[in-house]
PDB file of C-alpha atoms in Angstrom:
ATOM      1  CA  UNK Y   1      17.452 -15.059   5.837  1.00  0.00           C
ATOM      2  CA  UNK Y   2      13.948 -13.575   5.899  1.00  0.00           C
ATOM      3  CA  UNK Y   3      12.525 -16.550   3.986  1.00  0.00           C
ATOM      4  CA  UNK Y   4      14.098 -18.886   6.553  1.00  0.00           C
ATOM      5  CA  UNK Y   5      12.639 -16.849   9.424  1.00  0.00           C
ATOM      6  CA  UNK Y   6       9.254 -16.719   7.688  1.00  0.00           C
ATOM      7  CA  UNK Y   7       9.287 -20.482   7.230  1.00  0.00           C
ATOM      8  CA  UNK Y   8      10.077 -21.045  10.896  1.00  0.00           C
ATOM      9  CA  UNK Y   9       7.325 -18.633  11.968  1.00  0.00           C
ATOM     10  CA  UNK Y  10       4.891 -20.253   9.549  1.00  0.00           C
ATOM     11  CA  UNK Y  11       5.699 -23.710  10.881  1.00  0.00           C
ATOM     12  CA  UNK Y  12       5.079 -22.548  14.458  1.00  0.00           C
ATOM     13  CA  UNK Y  13       1.756 -21.072  13.376  1.00  0.00           C
ATOM     14  CA  UNK Y  14       0.720 -24.296  11.631  1.00  0.00           C
ATOM     15  CA  UNK Y  15       1.696 -26.373  14.670  1.00  0.00           C
ATOM     16  CA  UNK Y  16      -0.409 -24.119  16.872  1.00  0.00           C
ATOM     17  CA  UNK Y  17      -3.358 -24.460  14.499  1.00  0.00           C
ATOM     18  CA  UNK Y  18      -3.103 -28.256  14.512  1.00  0.00           C
ATOM     19  CA  UNK Y  19      -2.874 -28.408  18.295  1.00  0.00           C
ATOM     20  CA  UNK Y  20      -5.964 -26.200  18.588  1.00  0.00           C
ATOM     21  CA  UNK Y  21      -8.251 -28.202  16.310  1.00  0.00           C
ATOM     22  CA  UNK Y  22     -11.630 -28.824  17.905  1.00  0.00           C
ATOM     23  CA  UNK Y  23     -11.548 -25.699  20.063  1.00  0.00           C
ATOM     24  CA  UNK Y  24     -11.609 -21.950  19.603  1.00  0.00           C
ATOM     25  CA  UNK Y  25      -8.300 -20.151  19.534  1.00  0.00           C
ATOM     26  CA  UNK Y  26      -7.334 -16.910  17.837  1.00  0.00           C
ATOM     27  CA  UNK Y  27      -4.027 -16.591  15.996  1.00  0.00           C
ATOM     28  CA  UNK Y  28      -2.931 -13.129  14.882  1.00  0.00           C
ATOM     29  CA  UNK Y  29      -0.584 -13.220  11.880  1.00  0.00           C
ATOM     30  CA  UNK Y  30       1.011  -9.778  11.588  1.00  0.00           C
ATOM     31  CA  UNK Y  31       2.592  -8.641   8.340  1.00  0.00           C
ATOM     32  CA  UNK Y  32       4.204  -5.373   7.267  1.00  0.00           C
ATOM     33  CA  UNK Y  33       3.204  -5.134   3.595  1.00  0.00           C
ATOM     34  CA  UNK Y  34       0.345  -6.500   1.510  1.00  0.00           C
ATOM     35  CA  UNK Y  35       2.795  -8.116  -0.901  1.00  0.00           C
ATOM     36  CA  UNK Y  36       4.330  -9.941   2.050  1.00  0.00           C
ATOM     37  CA  UNK Y  37       0.927 -11.171   3.215  1.00  0.00           C
ATOM     38  CA  UNK Y  38      -0.012 -12.269  -0.298  1.00  0.00           C
ATOM     39  CA  UNK Y  39       3.190 -14.299  -0.468  1.00  0.00           C
ATOM     40  CA  UNK Y  40       2.601 -15.961   2.910  1.00  0.00           C
ATOM     41  CA  UNK Y  41      -1.071 -16.928   2.524  1.00  0.00           C
ATOM     42  CA  UNK Y  42      -0.467 -19.564  -0.206  1.00  0.00           C
ATOM     43  CA  UNK Y  43       2.356 -20.994   1.891  1.00  0.00           C
ATOM     44  CA  UNK Y  44      -0.002 -21.385   4.841  1.00  0.00           C
ATOM     45  CA  UNK Y  45      -2.548 -23.128   2.621  1.00  0.00           C
ATOM     46  CA  UNK Y  46       0.073 -25.615   1.487  1.00  0.00           C
ATOM     47  CA  UNK Y  47       1.486 -26.197   4.968  1.00  0.00           C
ATOM     48  CA  UNK Y  48      -1.809 -26.889   6.754  1.00  0.00           C
ATOM     49  CA  UNK Y  49      -3.038 -30.403   6.016  1.00  0.00           C
ATOM     50  CA  UNK Y  50      -6.537 -30.072   7.474  1.00  0.00           C
ATOM     51  CA  UNK Y  51      -9.704 -28.476   6.099  1.00  0.00           C
ATOM     52  CA  UNK Y  52      -8.909 -24.769   5.942  1.00  0.00           C
ATOM     53  CA  UNK Y  53     -11.812 -22.443   5.220  1.00  0.00           C
ATOM     54  CA  UNK Y  54     -11.121 -18.879   4.100  1.00  0.00           C
ATOM     55  CA  UNK Y  55     -12.960 -15.606   4.590  1.00  0.00           C
ATOM     56  CA  UNK Y  56     -12.122 -12.369   2.763  1.00  0.00           C
ATOM     57  CA  UNK Y  57     -13.814  -9.494   4.574  1.00  0.00           C
ATOM     58  CA  UNK Y  58     -15.927  -6.936   2.762  1.00  0.00           C
ATOM     59  CA  UNK Y  59     -15.343  -3.259   3.554  1.00  0.00           C
ATOM     60  CA  UNK Y  60     -18.817  -2.897   5.037  1.00  0.00           C
ATOM     61  CA  UNK Y  61     -18.506  -5.715   7.594  1.00  0.00           C
ATOM     62  CA  UNK Y  62     -19.441  -4.643  11.131  1.00  0.00           C
ATOM     63  CA  UNK Y  63     -19.415  -7.970  12.993  1.00  0.00           C
ATOM     64  CA  UNK Y  64     -16.737 -10.601  12.515  1.00  0.00           C
ATOM     65  CA  UNK Y  65     -18.671 -13.209  14.488  1.00  0.00           C
ATOM     66  CA  UNK Y  66     -21.876 -12.798  12.444  1.00  0.00           C
ATOM     67  CA  UNK Y  67     -19.902 -12.809   9.192  1.00  0.00           C
ATOM     68  CA  UNK Y  68     -18.156 -16.053  10.131  1.00  0.00           C
ATOM     69  CA  UNK Y  69     -21.456 -17.691  11.073  1.00  0.00           C
ATOM     70  CA  UNK Y  70     -23.017 -16.658   7.773  1.00  0.00           C
ATOM     71  CA  UNK Y  71     -20.007 -17.850   5.773  1.00  0.00           C
ATOM     72  CA  UNK Y  72     -19.709 -21.270   7.428  1.00  0.00           C
ATOM     73  CA  UNK Y  73     -23.416 -22.063   7.898  1.00  0.00           C
ATOM     74  CA  UNK Y  74     -22.740 -24.146  11.029  1.00  0.00           C
ATOM     75  CA  UNK Y  75     -19.780 -25.966   9.491  1.00  0.00           C
ATOM     76  CA  UNK Y  76     -16.857 -26.680  11.803  1.00  0.00           C
ATOM     77  CA  UNK Y  77     -13.681 -26.721   9.670  1.00  0.00           C
ATOM     78  CA  UNK Y  78     -10.278 -27.658  11.036  1.00  0.00           C
ATOM     79  CA  UNK Y  79      -9.307 -23.984  10.832  1.00  0.00           C
ATOM     80  CA  UNK Y  80     -10.436 -20.658   9.391  1.00  0.00           C
ATOM     81  CA  UNK Y  81      -8.225 -18.009   7.794  1.00  0.00           C
ATOM     82  CA  UNK Y  82      -9.511 -14.422   7.642  1.00  0.00           C
ATOM     83  CA  UNK Y  83      -7.952 -11.424   5.925  1.00  0.00           C
ATOM     84  CA  UNK Y  84      -8.575  -7.882   4.624  1.00  0.00           C
ATOM     85  CA  UNK Y  85      -9.472  -6.630   8.082  1.00  0.00           C
ATOM     86  CA  UNK Y  86      -7.378  -3.534   7.343  1.00  0.00           C
ATOM     87  CA  UNK Y  87      -9.816  -2.612   4.542  1.00  0.00           C
ATOM     88  CA  UNK Y  88     -12.933  -2.564   6.726  1.00  0.00           C
ATOM     89  CA  UNK Y  89     -14.380   0.955   6.821  1.00  0.00           C
ATOM     90  CA  UNK Y  90     -15.109   0.976  10.563  1.00  0.00           C
ATOM     91  CA  UNK Y  91     -12.491  -1.424  11.842  1.00  0.00           C
ATOM     92  CA  UNK Y  92     -12.713   0.062  15.353  1.00  0.00           C
ATOM     93  CA  UNK Y  93     -16.395  -0.847  15.607  1.00  0.00           C
ATOM     94  CA  UNK Y  94     -15.713  -4.335  14.268  1.00  0.00           C
ATOM     95  CA  UNK Y  95     -13.039  -4.932  16.903  1.00  0.00           C
ATOM     96  CA  UNK Y  96     -15.270  -3.675  19.710  1.00  0.00           C
ATOM     97  CA  UNK Y  97     -18.040  -5.982  18.535  1.00  0.00           C
ATOM     98  CA  UNK Y  98     -15.628  -8.918  18.832  1.00  0.00           C
ATOM     99  CA  UNK Y  99     -15.072  -8.140  22.494  1.00  0.00           C
ATOM    100  CA  UNK Y 100     -18.827  -8.092  23.169  1.00  0.00           C
ATOM    101  CA  UNK Y 101     -19.308 -11.641  21.867  1.00  0.00           C
ATOM    102  CA  UNK Y 102     -16.126 -13.273  23.143  1.00  0.00           C
ATOM    103  CA  UNK Y 103     -18.157 -15.993  24.883  1.00  0.00           C
ATOM    104  CA  UNK Y 104     -20.029 -16.717  21.633  1.00  0.00           C
ATOM    105  CA  UNK Y 105     -16.728 -17.282  19.848  1.00  0.00           C
ATOM    106  CA  UNK Y 106     -15.687 -19.797  22.502  1.00  0.00           C
ATOM    107  CA  UNK Y 107     -19.059 -21.578  22.685  1.00  0.00           C
ATOM    108  CA  UNK Y 108     -19.883 -21.891  18.997  1.00  0.00           C
ATOM    109  CA  UNK Y 109     -16.665 -21.753  16.967  1.00  0.00           C
ATOM    110  CA  UNK Y 110     -14.760 -24.924  17.762  1.00  0.00           C
ATOM    111  CA  UNK Y 111     -11.751 -24.316  15.556  1.00  0.00           C
ATOM    112  CA  UNK Y 112      -8.708 -22.024  15.411  1.00  0.00           C
ATOM    113  CA  UNK Y 113      -8.986 -18.747  13.501  1.00  0.00           C
ATOM    114  CA  UNK Y 114      -6.008 -17.122  11.803  1.00  0.00           C
ATOM    115  CA  UNK Y 115      -6.557 -13.398  11.418  1.00  0.00           C
ATOM    116  CA  UNK Y 116      -4.101 -11.614   9.129  1.00  0.00           C
ATOM    117  CA  UNK Y 117      -3.462  -8.087  10.410  1.00  0.00           C
ATOM    118  CA  UNK Y 118      -1.097  -5.237   9.629  1.00  0.00           C
ATOM    119  CA  UNK Y 119       0.777  -3.181  12.218  1.00  0.00           C
ATOM    120  CA  UNK Y 120      -1.963  -0.566  12.544  1.00  0.00           C
ATOM    121  CA  UNK Y 121      -4.683  -3.135  13.228  1.00  0.00           C
ATOM    122  CA  UNK Y 122      -2.349  -4.880  15.668  1.00  0.00           C
ATOM    123  CA  UNK Y 123      -2.108  -1.662  17.689  1.00  0.00           C
ATOM    124  CA  UNK Y 124      -5.884  -1.315  17.622  1.00  0.00           C
ATOM    125  CA  UNK Y 125      -6.246  -4.813  19.081  1.00  0.00           C
ATOM    126  CA  UNK Y 126      -4.152  -3.765  22.061  1.00  0.00           C
ATOM    127  CA  UNK Y 127      -5.926  -0.431  22.501  1.00  0.00           C
ATOM    128  CA  UNK Y 128      -9.535  -1.449  21.896  1.00  0.00           C
ATOM    129  CA  UNK Y 129      -9.904  -5.105  22.866  1.00  0.00           C
ATOM    130  CA  UNK Y 130      -7.039  -6.090  25.185  1.00  0.00           C
ATOM    131  CA  UNK Y 131      -9.120  -8.996  26.527  1.00  0.00           C
ATOM    132  CA  UNK Y 132      -9.146 -10.572  23.060  1.00  0.00           C
ATOM    133  CA  UNK Y 133      -5.532  -9.657  22.320  1.00  0.00           C
ATOM    134  CA  UNK Y 134      -4.326 -11.225  25.578  1.00  0.00           C
ATOM    135  CA  UNK Y 135      -5.954 -14.533  24.634  1.00  0.00           C
ATOM    136  CA  UNK Y 136      -4.552 -14.529  21.100  1.00  0.00           C
ATOM    137  CA  UNK Y 137      -1.307 -16.022  19.849  1.00  0.00           C
ATOM    138  CA  UNK Y 138       0.711 -13.477  17.855  1.00  0.00           C
ATOM    139  CA  UNK Y 139       3.025 -14.440  14.987  1.00  0.00           C
ATOM    140  CA  UNK Y 140       5.061 -11.558  13.575  1.00  0.00           C
ATOM    141  CA  UNK Y 141       6.448 -11.947  10.078  1.00  0.00           C
ATOM    142  CA  UNK Y 142       9.459  -9.661   9.784  1.00  0.00           C
ATOM    143  CA  UNK Y 143      10.750  -8.135   6.567  1.00  0.00           C
ATOM    144  CA  UNK Y 144      14.460  -7.944   5.776  1.00  0.00           C
ATOM    145  CA  UNK Y 145      16.338  -4.930   4.470  1.00  0.00           C
ATOM    146  CA  UNK Y 146      16.931  -6.655   1.128  1.00  0.00           C
ATOM    147  CA  UNK Y 147      13.227  -7.428   0.839  1.00  0.00           C
ATOM    148  CA  UNK Y 148      12.363  -3.817   1.652  1.00  0.00           C
ATOM    149  CA  UNK Y 149      14.740  -2.550  -1.025  1.00  0.00           C
ATOM    150  CA  UNK Y 150      13.312  -4.998  -3.559  1.00  0.00           C
ATOM    151  CA  UNK Y 151       9.799  -3.876  -2.648  1.00  0.00           C
ATOM    152  CA  UNK Y 152      10.624  -0.197  -3.156  1.00  0.00           C
ATOM    153  CA  UNK Y 153      12.460  -0.855  -6.424  1.00  0.00           C
ATOM    154  CA  UNK Y 154       9.788  -3.071  -7.973  1.00  0.00           C
ATOM    155  CA  UNK Y 155       6.939  -0.824  -6.855  1.00  0.00           C
ATOM    156  CA  UNK Y 156       8.625   2.409  -7.938  1.00  0.00           C
ATOM    157  CA  UNK Y 157       9.568   1.011 -11.349  1.00  0.00           C
ATOM    158  CA  UNK Y 158       6.061  -0.341 -11.864  1.00  0.00           C
ATOM    159  CA  UNK Y 159       4.442   2.996 -10.985  1.00  0.00           C
ATOM    160  CA  UNK Y 160       6.708   4.883 -13.380  1.00  0.00           C
ATOM    161  CA  UNK Y 161       6.113   2.523 -16.291  1.00  0.00           C
ATOM    162  CA  UNK Y 162       2.342   2.619 -15.890  1.00  0.00           C
ATOM    163  CA  UNK Y 163       2.055   6.387 -15.659  1.00  0.00           C
ATOM    164  CA  UNK Y 164       4.472   6.821 -18.577  1.00  0.00           C
ATOM    165  CA  UNK Y 165       2.397   4.486 -20.727  1.00  0.00           C
ATOM    166  CA  UNK Y 166      -0.808   6.301 -19.789  1.00  0.00           C
ATOM    167  CA  UNK Y 167       0.586   9.686 -20.818  1.00  0.00           C
ATOM    168  CA  UNK Y 168      -1.048  12.974 -19.871  1.00  0.00           C
ATOM    169  CA  UNK Y 169      -4.685  13.622 -19.145  1.00  0.00           C
ATOM    170  CA  UNK Y 170      -5.264  10.304 -17.379  1.00  0.00           C
ATOM    171  CA  UNK Y 171      -4.617  10.318 -13.641  1.00  0.00           C
ATOM    172  CA  UNK Y 172      -4.417   6.640 -12.725  1.00  0.00           C
ATOM    173  CA  UNK Y 173      -5.626   5.752  -9.258  1.00  0.00           C
ATOM    174  CA  UNK Y 174      -3.640   3.475  -6.971  1.00  0.00           C
ATOM    175  CA  UNK Y 175      -5.679   0.405  -7.861  1.00  0.00           C
ATOM    176  CA  UNK Y 176      -4.811   0.774 -11.549  1.00  0.00           C
ATOM    177  CA  UNK Y 177      -1.193   1.304 -10.536  1.00  0.00           C
ATOM    178  CA  UNK Y 178      -1.317  -2.092  -8.822  1.00  0.00           C
ATOM    179  CA  UNK Y 179      -0.832  -0.616  -5.353  1.00  0.00           C
ATOM    180  CA  UNK Y 180      -4.206  -1.109  -3.739  1.00  0.00           C
ATOM    181  CA  UNK Y 181      -5.658   1.335  -1.257  1.00  0.00           C
ATOM    182  CA  UNK Y 182      -2.586   1.344   0.998  1.00  0.00           C
ATOM    183  CA  UNK Y 183       0.053   1.978  -1.655  1.00  0.00           C
ATOM    184  CA  UNK Y 184       1.011   5.442  -0.458  1.00  0.00           C
ATOM    185  CA  UNK Y 185       1.241   4.436   3.204  1.00  0.00           C
ATOM    186  CA  UNK Y 186       3.319   1.357   2.395  1.00  0.00           C
ATOM    187  CA  UNK Y 187       5.810   3.256   0.235  1.00  0.00           C
ATOM    188  CA  UNK Y 188       6.175   5.985   2.839  1.00  0.00           C
ATOM    189  CA  UNK Y 189       6.616   3.426   5.607  1.00  0.00           C
ATOM    190  CA  UNK Y 190       9.237   1.563   3.575  1.00  0.00           C
ATOM    191  CA  UNK Y 191      11.159   4.798   3.038  1.00  0.00           C
ATOM    192  CA  UNK Y 192      11.079   5.616   6.752  1.00  0.00           C
ATOM    193  CA  UNK Y 193      11.997   2.070   7.775  1.00  0.00           C
ATOM    194  CA  UNK Y 194      15.009   1.987   5.449  1.00  0.00           C
ATOM    195  CA  UNK Y 195      16.176   5.338   6.824  1.00  0.00           C
ATOM    196  CA  UNK Y 196      15.707   4.030  10.360  1.00  0.00           C
ATOM    197  CA  UNK Y 197      17.925   1.062   9.501  1.00  0.00           C
ATOM    198  CA  UNK Y 198      20.599   3.412   8.196  1.00  0.00           C
ATOM    199  CA  UNK Y 199      20.216   2.355   4.567  1.00  0.00           C
ATOM    200  CA  UNK Y 200      21.373   4.885   1.974  1.00  0.00           C
ATOM    201  CA  UNK Y 201      19.546   4.181  -1.267  1.00  0.00           C
ATOM    202  CA  UNK Y 202      21.178   4.418  -4.656  1.00  0.00           C
ATOM    203  CA  UNK Y 203      20.338   7.828  -6.181  1.00  0.00           C
ATOM    204  CA  UNK Y 204      18.308   6.237  -9.006  1.00  0.00           C
ATOM    205  CA  UNK Y 205      16.213   4.253  -6.552  1.00  0.00           C
ATOM    206  CA  UNK Y 206      15.721   7.221  -4.243  1.00  0.00           C
ATOM    207  CA  UNK Y 207      14.603   9.378  -7.177  1.00  0.00           C
ATOM    208  CA  UNK Y 208      12.175   6.694  -8.369  1.00  0.00           C
ATOM    209  CA  UNK Y 209      10.821   6.193  -4.866  1.00  0.00           C
ATOM    210  CA  UNK Y 210      10.251   9.923  -4.355  1.00  0.00           C
ATOM    211  CA  UNK Y 211       8.250  10.050  -7.578  1.00  0.00           C
ATOM    212  CA  UNK Y 212       6.209   6.968  -6.671  1.00  0.00           C
ATOM    213  CA  UNK Y 213       5.383   8.404  -3.236  1.00  0.00           C
ATOM    214  CA  UNK Y 214       4.358  11.716  -4.787  1.00  0.00           C
ATOM    215  CA  UNK Y 215       2.276   9.993  -7.446  1.00  0.00           C
ATOM    216  CA  UNK Y 216       0.407   7.768  -4.998  1.00  0.00           C
ATOM    217  CA  UNK Y 217      -0.260  10.587  -2.523  1.00  0.00           C
ATOM    218  CA  UNK Y 218      -3.181  12.988  -2.663  1.00  0.00           C
ATOM    219  CA  UNK Y 219      -1.970  15.080  -5.588  1.00  0.00           C
ATOM    220  CA  UNK Y 220      -3.386  18.272  -4.075  1.00  0.00           C
ATOM    221  CA  UNK Y 221      -1.154  18.220  -1.000  1.00  0.00           C
ATOM    222  CA  UNK Y 222       2.055  20.117  -0.371  1.00  0.00           C
ATOM    223  CA  UNK Y 223       3.671  16.796   0.586  1.00  0.00           C
ATOM    224  CA  UNK Y 224       3.118  15.495  -2.938  1.00  0.00           C
ATOM    225  CA  UNK Y 225       4.767  18.591  -4.422  1.00  0.00           C
ATOM    226  CA  UNK Y 226       7.753  18.211  -2.100  1.00  0.00           C
ATOM    227  CA  UNK Y 227       8.259  14.597  -3.167  1.00  0.00           C
ATOM    228  CA  UNK Y 228       8.028  15.578  -6.844  1.00  0.00           C
ATOM    229  CA  UNK Y 229      10.566  18.355  -6.246  1.00  0.00           C
ATOM    230  CA  UNK Y 230      12.987  16.022  -4.483  1.00  0.00           C
ATOM    231  CA  UNK Y 231      12.671  13.500  -7.314  1.00  0.00           C
ATOM    232  CA  UNK Y 232      13.321  16.258  -9.860  1.00  0.00           C
ATOM    233  CA  UNK Y 233      16.477  17.379  -8.072  1.00  0.00           C
ATOM    234  CA  UNK Y 234      17.845  13.837  -7.981  1.00  0.00           C
ATOM    235  CA  UNK Y 235      17.141  13.149 -11.658  1.00  0.00           C
ATOM    236  CA  UNK Y 236      18.775  16.463 -12.564  1.00  0.00           C
ATOM    237  CA  UNK Y 237      21.890  15.408 -10.661  1.00  0.00           C
ATOM    238  CA  UNK Y 238      21.845  12.097 -12.530  1.00  0.00           C
ATOM    239  CA  UNK Y 239      21.451  13.870 -15.892  1.00  0.00           C
ATOM    240  CA  UNK Y 240      18.443  11.737 -16.830  1.00  0.00           C
ATOM    241  CA  UNK Y 241      16.648  14.080 -19.222  1.00  0.00           C
ATOM    242  CA  UNK Y 242      13.603  11.880 -19.844  1.00  0.00           C
ATOM    243  CA  UNK Y 243      12.907  11.492 -16.149  1.00  0.00           C
ATOM    244  CA  UNK Y 244      13.451  15.216 -15.571  1.00  0.00           C
ATOM    245  CA  UNK Y 245      10.946  16.023 -18.313  1.00  0.00           C
ATOM    246  CA  UNK Y 246       8.430  13.615 -16.870  1.00  0.00           C
ATOM    247  CA  UNK Y 247       8.694  15.083 -13.362  1.00  0.00           C
ATOM    248  CA  UNK Y 248       8.347  18.568 -14.826  1.00  0.00           C
ATOM    249  CA  UNK Y 249       5.033  17.509 -16.327  1.00  0.00           C
ATOM    250  CA  UNK Y 250       3.751  16.285 -12.951  1.00  0.00           C
ATOM    251  CA  UNK Y 251       4.913  19.439 -11.187  1.00  0.00           C
ATOM    252  CA  UNK Y 252       2.998  21.365 -13.838  1.00  0.00           C
ATOM    253  CA  UNK Y 253      -0.074  19.270 -13.114  1.00  0.00           C
ATOM    254  CA  UNK Y 254       0.319  19.945  -9.404  1.00  0.00           C
ATOM    255  CA  UNK Y 255       0.446  23.717  -9.908  1.00  0.00           C
ATOM    256  CA  UNK Y 256      -2.498  23.585 -12.315  1.00  0.00           C
ATOM    257  CA  UNK Y 257      -4.573  21.798  -9.662  1.00  0.00           C
ATOM    258  CA  UNK Y 258      -3.370  24.234  -7.023  1.00  0.00           C
ATOM    259  CA  UNK Y 259      -4.624  27.108  -9.155  1.00  0.00           C
ATOM    260  CA  UNK Y 260      -8.049  25.502  -9.479  1.00  0.00           C
ATOM    261  CA  UNK Y 261      -8.435  25.206  -5.709  1.00  0.00           C
ATOM    262  CA  UNK Y 262      -6.821  28.537  -4.790  1.00  0.00           C
ATOM    263  CA  UNK Y 263      -8.541  31.131  -6.960  1.00  0.00           C
ATOM    264  CA  UNK Y 264      -6.711  34.213  -5.575  1.00  0.00           C
ATOM    265  CA  UNK Y 265      -3.414  32.599  -6.625  1.00  0.00           C
ATOM    266  CA  UNK Y 266      -4.711  31.095  -9.850  1.00  0.00           C
ATOM    267  CA  UNK Y 267      -2.858  33.251 -12.380  1.00  0.00           C
ATOM    268  CA  UNK Y 268       0.471  32.814 -10.600  1.00  0.00           C
ATOM    269  CA  UNK Y 269      -0.099  29.062 -10.255  1.00  0.00           C
ATOM    270  CA  UNK Y 270      -1.080  28.669 -13.905  1.00  0.00           C
ATOM    271  CA  UNK Y 271       2.075  30.501 -14.979  1.00  0.00           C
ATOM    272  CA  UNK Y 272       4.160  28.079 -12.929  1.00  0.00           C
ATOM    273  CA  UNK Y 273       2.263  25.162 -14.422  1.00  0.00           C
ATOM    274  CA  UNK Y 274       2.853  26.532 -17.913  1.00  0.00           C
ATOM    275  CA  UNK Y 275       6.583  26.854 -17.248  1.00  0.00           C
ATOM    276  CA  UNK Y 276       6.849  23.247 -16.075  1.00  0.00           C
ATOM    277  CA  UNK Y 277       4.797  21.953 -19.016  1.00  0.00           C
ATOM    278  CA  UNK Y 278       6.971  23.930 -21.433  1.00  0.00           C
ATOM    279  CA  UNK Y 279      10.183  22.569 -19.900  1.00  0.00           C
ATOM    280  CA  UNK Y 280       8.771  19.055 -20.124  1.00  0.00           C
ATOM    281  CA  UNK Y 281       7.912  19.274 -23.823  1.00  0.00           C
ATOM    282  CA  UNK Y 282      11.111  21.078 -24.802  1.00  0.00           C
ATOM    283  CA  UNK Y 283      13.229  18.484 -23.006  1.00  0.00           C
ATOM    284  CA  UNK Y 284      11.436  15.621 -24.754  1.00  0.00           C
ATOM    285  CA  UNK Y 285      12.089  17.417 -28.048  1.00  0.00           C
ATOM    286  CA  UNK Y 286      15.754  17.933 -27.166  1.00  0.00           C
ATOM    287  CA  UNK Y 287      16.320  14.214 -26.555  1.00  0.00           C
ATOM    288  CA  UNK Y 288      14.399  13.366 -29.734  1.00  0.00           C
ATOM    289  CA  UNK Y 289      11.404  11.656 -28.163  1.00  0.00           C
ATOM    290  CA  UNK Y 290       8.497  12.705 -30.426  1.00  0.00           C
ATOM    291  CA  UNK Y 291       6.385   9.900 -28.957  1.00  0.00           C
ATOM    292  CA  UNK Y 292       6.581  11.539 -25.527  1.00  0.00           C
ATOM    293  CA  UNK Y 293       6.103  15.016 -26.949  1.00  0.00           C
ATOM    294  CA  UNK Y 294       2.830  13.800 -28.445  1.00  0.00           C
ATOM    295  CA  UNK Y 295       1.737  12.341 -25.106  1.00  0.00           C
ATOM    296  CA  UNK Y 296       2.458  15.391 -22.981  1.00  0.00           C
ATOM    297  CA  UNK Y 297       2.127  18.488 -25.187  1.00  0.00           C
ATOM    298  CA  UNK Y 298      -1.631  18.965 -24.826  1.00  0.00           C
ATOM    299  CA  UNK Y 299      -1.386  20.081 -21.199  1.00  0.00           C
ATOM    300  CA  UNK Y 300       0.897  22.937 -22.229  1.00  0.00           C
ATOM    301  CA  UNK Y 301      -1.504  24.049 -24.948  1.00  0.00           C
ATOM    302  CA  UNK Y 302      -4.513  23.964 -22.636  1.00  0.00           C
ATOM    303  CA  UNK Y 303      -2.884  25.998 -19.867  1.00  0.00           C
ATOM    304  CA  UNK Y 304      -1.753  28.628 -22.380  1.00  0.00           C
ATOM    305  CA  UNK Y 305      -5.399  29.326 -23.179  1.00  0.00           C
ATOM    306  CA  UNK Y 306      -5.927  30.535 -19.605  1.00  0.00           C
ATOM    307  CA  UNK Y 307      -3.006  32.977 -19.661  1.00  0.00           C
TER     308      UNK Y 307
END
């Protein structure tokens, strides 16, 4: 159903672009998740028959108008598609600068512009530049419950496989995990949205999602520890020894980091870390996984040296 709705929304957007050729008009294409946007962009390319120029914004961009002028060098395409606005460091300043040169957009850019935005940037449009937002045409691409569940499952499974393959001692950032800079926010939003829709996840998926959220969060925060703990409890209920051992390792890592940053509580924190590392290794040994013992045993040995 979502694909049908997306197709209808995409067709309306393309029709609007065609009708606006030869004059400036702003189209806001709002998506919920980067994976959703990345699926829709190729479809828009295929659906629009005219000359469609594309602009991927750099994080340091401060003026959309100046960036477009530099990119096109006085060309007047049939349409322009712009994305990665959500990655701009000072997106508020960029939006305000758009409002200051609204007349320049109308006078010099004689083509429709499709600006891909997420929900946060959409709110900023309304708050910061209502004059621009009121003149824009908004297309909202919804995401279905099934698509949300698929997103959480695929992302959670991918995160687990990559961190398992990396073993201990290597803390992969979100880019390496294939999540991009908004991975944590997207997973957390998906979890909240599914709960809002009254969806009760299968225990395995909930446990995987809790781990993925913890792993993509700032590992020094209490929130990360809480997500690890919730994941551990679920895997214990499911009697999945390998997953339990793996979560124990990450809880050990959390307490080790906590001890580094909280010196008065360091000894207590290191003892907790040691306990989790020990449980992790002993569980891997119990289920006869020497390959995983080899990957995760060093952390236990290192922390013992401090006790």
